[in-house]
Structures are given as structure tokens and as C-alpha cells.
PDB file of N, CA and C in Angstrom:
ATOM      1  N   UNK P   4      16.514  39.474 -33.680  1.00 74.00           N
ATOM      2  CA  UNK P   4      17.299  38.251 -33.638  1.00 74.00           C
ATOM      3  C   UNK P   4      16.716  37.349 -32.548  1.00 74.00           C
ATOM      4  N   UNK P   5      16.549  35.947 -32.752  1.00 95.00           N
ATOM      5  CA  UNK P   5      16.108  35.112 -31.744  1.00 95.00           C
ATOM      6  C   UNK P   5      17.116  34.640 -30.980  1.00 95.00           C
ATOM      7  N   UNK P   6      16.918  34.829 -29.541  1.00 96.00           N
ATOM      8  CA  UNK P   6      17.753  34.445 -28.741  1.00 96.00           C
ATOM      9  C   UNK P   6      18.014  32.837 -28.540  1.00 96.00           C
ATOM     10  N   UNK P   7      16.893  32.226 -28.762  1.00 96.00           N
ATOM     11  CA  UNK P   7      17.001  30.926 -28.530  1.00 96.00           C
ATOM     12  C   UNK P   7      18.160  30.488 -29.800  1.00 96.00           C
ATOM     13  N   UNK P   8      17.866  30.771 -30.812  1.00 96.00           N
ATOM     14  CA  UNK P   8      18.607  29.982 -32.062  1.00 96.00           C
ATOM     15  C   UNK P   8      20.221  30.514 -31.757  1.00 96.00           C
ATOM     16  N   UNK P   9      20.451  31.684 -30.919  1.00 96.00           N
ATOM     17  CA  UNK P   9      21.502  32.435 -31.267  1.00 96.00           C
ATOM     18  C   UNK P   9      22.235  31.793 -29.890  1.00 96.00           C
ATOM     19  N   UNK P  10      21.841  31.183 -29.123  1.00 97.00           N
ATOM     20  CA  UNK P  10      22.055  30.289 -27.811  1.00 97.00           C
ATOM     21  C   UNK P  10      22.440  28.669 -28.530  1.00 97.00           C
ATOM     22  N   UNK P  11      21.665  28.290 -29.136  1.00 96.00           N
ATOM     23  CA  UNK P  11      21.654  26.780 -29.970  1.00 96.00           C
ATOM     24  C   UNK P  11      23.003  27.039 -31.072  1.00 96.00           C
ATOM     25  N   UNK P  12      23.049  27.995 -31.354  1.00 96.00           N
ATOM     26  CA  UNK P  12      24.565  28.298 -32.100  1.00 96.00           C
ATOM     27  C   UNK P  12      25.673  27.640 -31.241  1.00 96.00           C
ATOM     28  N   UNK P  13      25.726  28.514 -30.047  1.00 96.00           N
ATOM     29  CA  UNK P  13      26.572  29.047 -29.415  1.00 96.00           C
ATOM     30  C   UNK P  13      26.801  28.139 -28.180  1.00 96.00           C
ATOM     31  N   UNK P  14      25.529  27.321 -27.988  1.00 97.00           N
ATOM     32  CA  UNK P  14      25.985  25.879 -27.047  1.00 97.00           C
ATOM     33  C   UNK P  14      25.798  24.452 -28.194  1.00 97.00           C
ATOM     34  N   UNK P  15      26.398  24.531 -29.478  1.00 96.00           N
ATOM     35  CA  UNK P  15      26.105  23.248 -30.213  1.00 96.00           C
ATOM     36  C   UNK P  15      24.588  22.622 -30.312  1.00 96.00           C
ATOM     37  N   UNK P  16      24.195  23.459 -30.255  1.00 94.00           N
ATOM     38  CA  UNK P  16      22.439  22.475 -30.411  1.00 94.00           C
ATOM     39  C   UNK P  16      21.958  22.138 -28.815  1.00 94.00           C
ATOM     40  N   UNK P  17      22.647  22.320 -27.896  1.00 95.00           N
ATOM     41  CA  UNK P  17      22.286  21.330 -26.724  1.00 95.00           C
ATOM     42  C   UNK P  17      21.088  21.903 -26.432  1.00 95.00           C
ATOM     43  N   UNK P  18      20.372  20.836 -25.458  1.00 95.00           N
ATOM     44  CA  UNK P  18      18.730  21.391 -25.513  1.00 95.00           C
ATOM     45  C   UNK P  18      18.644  21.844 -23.707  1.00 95.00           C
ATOM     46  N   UNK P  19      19.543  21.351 -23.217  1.00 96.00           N
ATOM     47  CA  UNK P  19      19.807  21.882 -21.838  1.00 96.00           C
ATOM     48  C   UNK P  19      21.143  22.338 -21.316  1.00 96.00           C
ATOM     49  N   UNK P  20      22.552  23.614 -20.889  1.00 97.00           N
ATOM     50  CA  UNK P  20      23.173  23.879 -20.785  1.00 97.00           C
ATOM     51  C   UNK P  20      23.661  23.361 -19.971  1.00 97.00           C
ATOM     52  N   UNK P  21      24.111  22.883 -19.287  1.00 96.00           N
ATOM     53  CA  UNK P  21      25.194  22.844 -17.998  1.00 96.00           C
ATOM     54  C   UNK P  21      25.263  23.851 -17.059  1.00 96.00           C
ATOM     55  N   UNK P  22      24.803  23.919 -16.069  1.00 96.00           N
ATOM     56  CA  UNK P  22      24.829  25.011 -15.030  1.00 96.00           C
ATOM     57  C   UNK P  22      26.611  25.743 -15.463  1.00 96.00           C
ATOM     58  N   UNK P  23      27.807  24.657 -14.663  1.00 96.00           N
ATOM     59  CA  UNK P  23      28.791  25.400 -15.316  1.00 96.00           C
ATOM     60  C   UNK P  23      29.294  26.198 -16.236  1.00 96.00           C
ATOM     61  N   UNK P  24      28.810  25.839 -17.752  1.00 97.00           N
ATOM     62  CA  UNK P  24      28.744  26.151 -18.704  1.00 97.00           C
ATOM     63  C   UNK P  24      27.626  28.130 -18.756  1.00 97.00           C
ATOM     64  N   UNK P  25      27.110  27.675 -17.820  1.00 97.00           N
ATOM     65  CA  UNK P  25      25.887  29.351 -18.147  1.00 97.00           C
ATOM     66  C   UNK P  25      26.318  29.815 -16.443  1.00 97.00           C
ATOM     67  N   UNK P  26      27.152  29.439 -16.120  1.00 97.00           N
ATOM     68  CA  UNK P  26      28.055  30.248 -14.649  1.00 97.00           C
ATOM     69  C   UNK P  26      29.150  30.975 -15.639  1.00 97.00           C
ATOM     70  N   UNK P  27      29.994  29.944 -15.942  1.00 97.00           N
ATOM     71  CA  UNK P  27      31.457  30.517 -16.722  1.00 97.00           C
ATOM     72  C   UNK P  27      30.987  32.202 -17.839  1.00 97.00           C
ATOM     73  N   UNK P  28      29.852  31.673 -18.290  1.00 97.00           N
ATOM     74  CA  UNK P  28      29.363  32.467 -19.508  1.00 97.00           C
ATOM     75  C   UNK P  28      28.587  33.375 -19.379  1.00 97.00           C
ATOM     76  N   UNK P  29      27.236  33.484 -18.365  1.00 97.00           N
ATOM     77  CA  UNK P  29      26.728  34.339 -17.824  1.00 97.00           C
ATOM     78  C   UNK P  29      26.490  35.104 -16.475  1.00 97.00           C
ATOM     79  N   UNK P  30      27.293  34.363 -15.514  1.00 97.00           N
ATOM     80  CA  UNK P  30      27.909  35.005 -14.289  1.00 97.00           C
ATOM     81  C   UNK P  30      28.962  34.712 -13.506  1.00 97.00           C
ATOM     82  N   UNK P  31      30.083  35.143 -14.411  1.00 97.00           N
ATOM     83  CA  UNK P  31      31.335  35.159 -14.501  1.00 97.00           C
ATOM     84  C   UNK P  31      31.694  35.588 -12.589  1.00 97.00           C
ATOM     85  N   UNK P  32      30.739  36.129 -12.564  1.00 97.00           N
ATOM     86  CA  UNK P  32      31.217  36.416 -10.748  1.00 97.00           C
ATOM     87  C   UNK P  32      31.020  36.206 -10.027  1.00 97.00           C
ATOM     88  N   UNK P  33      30.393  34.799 -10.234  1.00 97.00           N
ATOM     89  CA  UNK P  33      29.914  33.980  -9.289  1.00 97.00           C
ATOM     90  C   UNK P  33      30.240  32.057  -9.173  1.00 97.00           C
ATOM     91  N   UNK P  34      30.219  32.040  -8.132  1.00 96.00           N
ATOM     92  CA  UNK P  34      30.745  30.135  -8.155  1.00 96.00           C
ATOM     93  C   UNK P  34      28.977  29.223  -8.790  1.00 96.00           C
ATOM     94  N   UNK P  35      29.928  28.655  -9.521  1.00 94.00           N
ATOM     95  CA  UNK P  35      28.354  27.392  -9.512  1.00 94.00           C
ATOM     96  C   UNK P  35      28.001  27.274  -8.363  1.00 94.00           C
ATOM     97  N   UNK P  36      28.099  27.075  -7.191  1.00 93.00           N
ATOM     98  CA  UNK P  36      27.301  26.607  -5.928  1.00 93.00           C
ATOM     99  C   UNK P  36      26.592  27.812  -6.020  1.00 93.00           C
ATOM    100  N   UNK P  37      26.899  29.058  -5.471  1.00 97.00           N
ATOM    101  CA  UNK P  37      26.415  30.541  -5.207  1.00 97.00           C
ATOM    102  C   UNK P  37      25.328  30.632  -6.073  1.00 97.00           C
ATOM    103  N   UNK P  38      25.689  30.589  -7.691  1.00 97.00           N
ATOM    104  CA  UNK P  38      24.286  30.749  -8.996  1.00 97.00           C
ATOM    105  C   UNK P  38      23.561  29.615  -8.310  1.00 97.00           C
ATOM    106  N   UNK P  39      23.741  28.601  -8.609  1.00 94.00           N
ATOM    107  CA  UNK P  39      22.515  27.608  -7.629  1.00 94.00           C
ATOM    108  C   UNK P  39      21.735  28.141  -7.231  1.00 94.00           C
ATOM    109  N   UNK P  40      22.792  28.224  -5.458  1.00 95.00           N
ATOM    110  CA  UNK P  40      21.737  28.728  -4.405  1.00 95.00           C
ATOM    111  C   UNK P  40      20.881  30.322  -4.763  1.00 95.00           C
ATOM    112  N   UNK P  41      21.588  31.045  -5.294  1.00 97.00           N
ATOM    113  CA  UNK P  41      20.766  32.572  -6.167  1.00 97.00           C
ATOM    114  C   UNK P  41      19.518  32.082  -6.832  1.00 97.00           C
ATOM    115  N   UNK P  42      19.716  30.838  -7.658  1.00 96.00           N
ATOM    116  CA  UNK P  42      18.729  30.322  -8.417  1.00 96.00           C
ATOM    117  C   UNK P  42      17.402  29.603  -7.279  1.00 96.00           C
ATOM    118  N   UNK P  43      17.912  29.052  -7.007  1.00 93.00           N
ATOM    119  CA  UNK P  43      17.215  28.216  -5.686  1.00 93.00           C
ATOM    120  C   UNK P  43      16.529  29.032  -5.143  1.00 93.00           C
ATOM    121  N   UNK P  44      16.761  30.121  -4.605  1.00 96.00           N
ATOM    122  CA  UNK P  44      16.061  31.112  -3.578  1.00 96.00           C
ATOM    123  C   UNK P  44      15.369  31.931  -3.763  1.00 96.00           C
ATOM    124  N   UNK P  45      15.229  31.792  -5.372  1.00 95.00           N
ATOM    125  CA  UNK P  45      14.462  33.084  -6.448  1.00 95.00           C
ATOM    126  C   UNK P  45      15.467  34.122  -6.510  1.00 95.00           C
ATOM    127  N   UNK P  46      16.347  34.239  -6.002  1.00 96.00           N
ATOM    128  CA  UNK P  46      16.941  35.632  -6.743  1.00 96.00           C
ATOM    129  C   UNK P  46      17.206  35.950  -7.867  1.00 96.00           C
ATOM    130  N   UNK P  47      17.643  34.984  -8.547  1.00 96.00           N
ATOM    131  CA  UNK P  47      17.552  34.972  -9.959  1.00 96.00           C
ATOM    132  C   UNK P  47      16.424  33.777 -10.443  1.00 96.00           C
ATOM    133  N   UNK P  48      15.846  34.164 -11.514  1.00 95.00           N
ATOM    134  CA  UNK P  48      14.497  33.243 -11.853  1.00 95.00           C
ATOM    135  C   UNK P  48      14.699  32.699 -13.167  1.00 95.00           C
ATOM    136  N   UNK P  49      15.446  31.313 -12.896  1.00 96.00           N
ATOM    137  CA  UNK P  49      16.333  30.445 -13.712  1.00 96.00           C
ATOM    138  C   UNK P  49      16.039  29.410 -13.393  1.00 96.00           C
ATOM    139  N   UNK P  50      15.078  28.758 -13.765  1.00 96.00           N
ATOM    140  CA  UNK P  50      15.130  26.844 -13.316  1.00 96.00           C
ATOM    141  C   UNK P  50      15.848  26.075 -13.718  1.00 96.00           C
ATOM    142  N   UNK P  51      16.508  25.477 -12.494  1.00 95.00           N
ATOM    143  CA  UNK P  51      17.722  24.355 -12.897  1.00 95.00           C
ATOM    144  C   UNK P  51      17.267  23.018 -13.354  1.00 95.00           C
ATOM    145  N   UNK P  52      17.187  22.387 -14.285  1.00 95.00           N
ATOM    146  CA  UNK P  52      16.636  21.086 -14.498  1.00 95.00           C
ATOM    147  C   UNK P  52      17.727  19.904 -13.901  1.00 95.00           C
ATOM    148  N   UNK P  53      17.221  19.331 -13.230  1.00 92.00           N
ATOM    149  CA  UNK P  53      18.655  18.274 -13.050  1.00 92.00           C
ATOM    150  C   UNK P  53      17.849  16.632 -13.463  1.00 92.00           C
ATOM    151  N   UNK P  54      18.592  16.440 -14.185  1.00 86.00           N
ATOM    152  CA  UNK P  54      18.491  15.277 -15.347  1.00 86.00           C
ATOM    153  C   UNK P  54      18.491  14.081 -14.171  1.00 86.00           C
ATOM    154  N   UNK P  55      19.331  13.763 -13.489  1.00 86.00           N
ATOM    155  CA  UNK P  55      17.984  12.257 -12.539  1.00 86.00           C
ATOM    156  C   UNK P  55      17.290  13.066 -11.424  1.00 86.00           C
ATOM    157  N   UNK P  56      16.384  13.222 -11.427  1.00 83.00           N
ATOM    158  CA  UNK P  56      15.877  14.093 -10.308  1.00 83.00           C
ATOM    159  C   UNK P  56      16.093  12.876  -8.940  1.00 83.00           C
ATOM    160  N   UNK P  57      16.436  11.594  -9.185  1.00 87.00           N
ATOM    161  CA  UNK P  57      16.414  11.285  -7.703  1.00 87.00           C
ATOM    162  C   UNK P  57      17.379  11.228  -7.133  1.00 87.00           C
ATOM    163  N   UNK P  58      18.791  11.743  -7.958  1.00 87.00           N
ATOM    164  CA  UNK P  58      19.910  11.860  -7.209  1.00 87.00           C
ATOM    165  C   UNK P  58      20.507  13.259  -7.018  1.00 87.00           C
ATOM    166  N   UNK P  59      21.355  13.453  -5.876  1.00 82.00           N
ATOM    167  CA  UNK P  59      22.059  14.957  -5.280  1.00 82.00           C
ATOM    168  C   UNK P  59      23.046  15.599  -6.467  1.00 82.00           C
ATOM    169  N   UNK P  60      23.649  14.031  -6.694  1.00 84.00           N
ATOM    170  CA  UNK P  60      25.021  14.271  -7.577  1.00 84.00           C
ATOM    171  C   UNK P  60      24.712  14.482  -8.946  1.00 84.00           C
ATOM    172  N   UNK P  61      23.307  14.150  -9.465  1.00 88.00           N
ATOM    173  CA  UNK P  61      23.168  14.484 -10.956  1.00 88.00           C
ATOM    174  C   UNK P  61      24.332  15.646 -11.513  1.00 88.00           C
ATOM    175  N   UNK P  62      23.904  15.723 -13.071  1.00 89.00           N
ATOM    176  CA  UNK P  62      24.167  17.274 -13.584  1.00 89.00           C
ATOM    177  C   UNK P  62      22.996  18.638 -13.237  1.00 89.00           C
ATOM    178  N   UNK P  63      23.320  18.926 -13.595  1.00 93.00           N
ATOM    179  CA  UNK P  63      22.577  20.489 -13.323  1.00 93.00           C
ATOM    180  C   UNK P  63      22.629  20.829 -14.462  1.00 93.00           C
ATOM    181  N   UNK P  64      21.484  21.641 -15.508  1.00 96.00           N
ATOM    182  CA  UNK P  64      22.030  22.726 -16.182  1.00 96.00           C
ATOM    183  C   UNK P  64      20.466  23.671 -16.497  1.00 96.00           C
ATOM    184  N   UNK P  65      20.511  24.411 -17.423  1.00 97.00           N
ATOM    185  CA  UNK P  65      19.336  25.173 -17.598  1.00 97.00           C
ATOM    186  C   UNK P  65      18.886  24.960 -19.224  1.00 97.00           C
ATOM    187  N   UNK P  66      17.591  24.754 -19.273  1.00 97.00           N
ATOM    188  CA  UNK P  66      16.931  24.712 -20.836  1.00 97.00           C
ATOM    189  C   UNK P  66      17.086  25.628 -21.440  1.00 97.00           C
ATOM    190  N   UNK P  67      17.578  25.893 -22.710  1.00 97.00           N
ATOM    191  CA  UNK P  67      18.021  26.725 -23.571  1.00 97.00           C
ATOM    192  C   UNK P  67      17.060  27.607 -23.517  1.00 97.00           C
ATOM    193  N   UNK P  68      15.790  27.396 -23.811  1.00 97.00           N
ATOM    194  CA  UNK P  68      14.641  28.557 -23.853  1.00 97.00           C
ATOM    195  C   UNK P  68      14.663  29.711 -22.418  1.00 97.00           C
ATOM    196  N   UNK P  69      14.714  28.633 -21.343  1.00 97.00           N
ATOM    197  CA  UNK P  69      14.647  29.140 -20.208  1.00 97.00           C
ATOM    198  C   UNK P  69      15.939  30.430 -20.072  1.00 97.00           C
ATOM    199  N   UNK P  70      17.189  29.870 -20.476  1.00 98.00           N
ATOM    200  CA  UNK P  70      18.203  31.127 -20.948  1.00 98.00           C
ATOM    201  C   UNK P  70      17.715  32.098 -21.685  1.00 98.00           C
ATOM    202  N   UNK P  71      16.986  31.960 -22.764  1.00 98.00           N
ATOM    203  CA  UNK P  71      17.059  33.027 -23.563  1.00 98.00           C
ATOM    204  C   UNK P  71      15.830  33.831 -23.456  1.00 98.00           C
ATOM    205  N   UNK P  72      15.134  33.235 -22.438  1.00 97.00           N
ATOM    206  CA  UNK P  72      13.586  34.171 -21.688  1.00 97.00           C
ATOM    207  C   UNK P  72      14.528  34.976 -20.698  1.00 97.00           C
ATOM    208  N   UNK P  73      15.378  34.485 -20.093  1.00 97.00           N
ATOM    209  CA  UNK P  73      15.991  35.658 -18.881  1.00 97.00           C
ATOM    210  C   UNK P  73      16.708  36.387 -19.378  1.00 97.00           C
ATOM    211  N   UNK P  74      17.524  36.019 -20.745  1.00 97.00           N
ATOM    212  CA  UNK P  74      18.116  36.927 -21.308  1.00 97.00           C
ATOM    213  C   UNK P  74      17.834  37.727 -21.984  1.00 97.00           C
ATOM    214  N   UNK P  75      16.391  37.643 -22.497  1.00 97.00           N
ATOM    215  CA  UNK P  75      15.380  38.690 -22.995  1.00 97.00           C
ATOM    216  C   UNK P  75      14.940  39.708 -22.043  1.00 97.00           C
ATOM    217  N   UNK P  76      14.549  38.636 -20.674  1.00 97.00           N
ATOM    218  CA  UNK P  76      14.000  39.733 -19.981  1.00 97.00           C
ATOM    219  C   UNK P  76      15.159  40.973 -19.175  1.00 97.00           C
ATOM    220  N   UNK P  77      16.284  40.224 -18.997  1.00 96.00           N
ATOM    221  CA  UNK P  77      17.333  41.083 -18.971  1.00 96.00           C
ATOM    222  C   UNK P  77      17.640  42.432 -19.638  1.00 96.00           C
ATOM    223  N   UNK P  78      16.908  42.102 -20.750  1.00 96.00           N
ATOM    224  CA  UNK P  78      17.853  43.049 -22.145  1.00 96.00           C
ATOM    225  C   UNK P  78      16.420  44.043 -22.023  1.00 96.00           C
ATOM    226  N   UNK P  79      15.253  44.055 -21.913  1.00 96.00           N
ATOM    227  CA  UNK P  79      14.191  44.460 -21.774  1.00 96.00           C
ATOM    228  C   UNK P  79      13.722  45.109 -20.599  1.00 96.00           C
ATOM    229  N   UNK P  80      14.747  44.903 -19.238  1.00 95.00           N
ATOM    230  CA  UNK P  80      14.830  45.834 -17.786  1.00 95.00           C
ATOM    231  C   UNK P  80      15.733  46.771 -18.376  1.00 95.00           C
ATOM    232  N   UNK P  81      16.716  46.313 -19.664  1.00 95.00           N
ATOM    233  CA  UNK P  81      18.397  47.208 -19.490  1.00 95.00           C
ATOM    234  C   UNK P  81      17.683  48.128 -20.259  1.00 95.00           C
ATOM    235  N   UNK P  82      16.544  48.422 -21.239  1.00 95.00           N
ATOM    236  CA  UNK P  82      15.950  48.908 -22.190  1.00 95.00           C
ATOM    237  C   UNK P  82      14.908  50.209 -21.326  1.00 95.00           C
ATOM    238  N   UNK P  83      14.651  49.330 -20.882  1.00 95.00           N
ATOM    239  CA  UNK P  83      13.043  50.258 -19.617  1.00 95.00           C
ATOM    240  C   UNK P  83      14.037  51.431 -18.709  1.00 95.00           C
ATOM    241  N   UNK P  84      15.614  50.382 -17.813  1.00 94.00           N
ATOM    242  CA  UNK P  84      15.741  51.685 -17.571  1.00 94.00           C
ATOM    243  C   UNK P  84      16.524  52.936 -18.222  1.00 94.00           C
ATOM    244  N   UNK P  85      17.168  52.364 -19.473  1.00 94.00           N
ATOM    245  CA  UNK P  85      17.820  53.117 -19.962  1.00 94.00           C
ATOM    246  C   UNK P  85      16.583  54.791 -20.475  1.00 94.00           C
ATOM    247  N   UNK P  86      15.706  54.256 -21.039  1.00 91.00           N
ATOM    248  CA  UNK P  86      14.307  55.161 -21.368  1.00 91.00           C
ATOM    249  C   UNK P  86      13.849  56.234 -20.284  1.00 91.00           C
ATOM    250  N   UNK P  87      14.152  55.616 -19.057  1.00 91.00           N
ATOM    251  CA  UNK P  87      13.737  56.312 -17.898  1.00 91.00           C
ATOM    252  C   UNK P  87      14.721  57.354 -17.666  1.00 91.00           C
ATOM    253  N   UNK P  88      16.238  57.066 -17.998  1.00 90.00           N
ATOM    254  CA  UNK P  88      17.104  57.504 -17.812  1.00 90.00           C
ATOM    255  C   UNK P  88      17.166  59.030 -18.938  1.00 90.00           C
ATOM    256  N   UNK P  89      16.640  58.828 -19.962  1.00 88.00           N
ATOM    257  CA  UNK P  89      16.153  59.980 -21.054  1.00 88.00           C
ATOM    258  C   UNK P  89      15.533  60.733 -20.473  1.00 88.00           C
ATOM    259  N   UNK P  90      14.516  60.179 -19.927  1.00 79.00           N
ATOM    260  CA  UNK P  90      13.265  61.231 -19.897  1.00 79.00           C
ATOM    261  C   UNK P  90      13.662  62.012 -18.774  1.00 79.00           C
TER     262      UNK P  90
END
């Protein structure tokens, strides 16, 4: 199944998410500021696009592809260690 199309379902077509929108939905345990700064600092490796880059207050959100590469690569650490966990 492609993650991207199955993301484009599931955010209406949009071609960039809303930071809020992929906080509420994919880290439910964390504040938008916090995912930011996580994002910001490399801890998580998620580029935020912000639509006027010359202002503070823009929106924030993340490119659909860019979701569904971390959410691949997510599903593909949960895979590696589950295997390890067999052997």
C-alpha cells in the first residue's frame, strides 16, 4: 500500500499538512511547539515547510511525501526490530 496516496486520502488531497494537524495525528504526546522544536533539532527528521519563509507567524506544516517517508521509515525500524526480537 502507498503511503503517500493513503495520507492524500486521509488529509483531502492537501499537498502540505499543517504541523497541528500531523501533532494531533501523529504525536498525540506532544505540543506543536515541542514537535517543532524535536523537529528543529533533528530529533525527529521531519522538515517543516513554512509557506512565507520571511515571516515568524507563517503556517507551518509538513509535505505529504515527507510524512509518508518517516512513516515508512518508522514502520521499517518497527520491522528490523521486531526480526531481531525472533532471532
Amino acid at each position: 500500500m502507498n503511503t503517500t496516496l493513503l495520507l492524500a486520502a486521509q488529509y483531502d488531497g492537501l499537498a502540505i499538512v499543517p504541523l497541528e494537524r500531523v501533532c494531533k495525528d501523529y504525536f498525540p504526546h506532544l505540543s506543536e511547539t515541542r514537535l517543532a522544536s524535536r523537529i528543529l533539532s533533528g530529533e525527529i527528521n521531519l522538515p517543516i515547510v513554512r509557506i512565507d519563509p520571511t515571516s515568524q507567524k507563517t503556517a507551518r506544516g509538513v509535505a505529504i511525501e515527507h510524512l509518508a517517508a518517516w512513516i515508512d521509515e518508522r514502520k521499517r525500524a518497527a520491522e528490523k526490530e521486531l526480526k531481531a526480537l525472533a532471532s
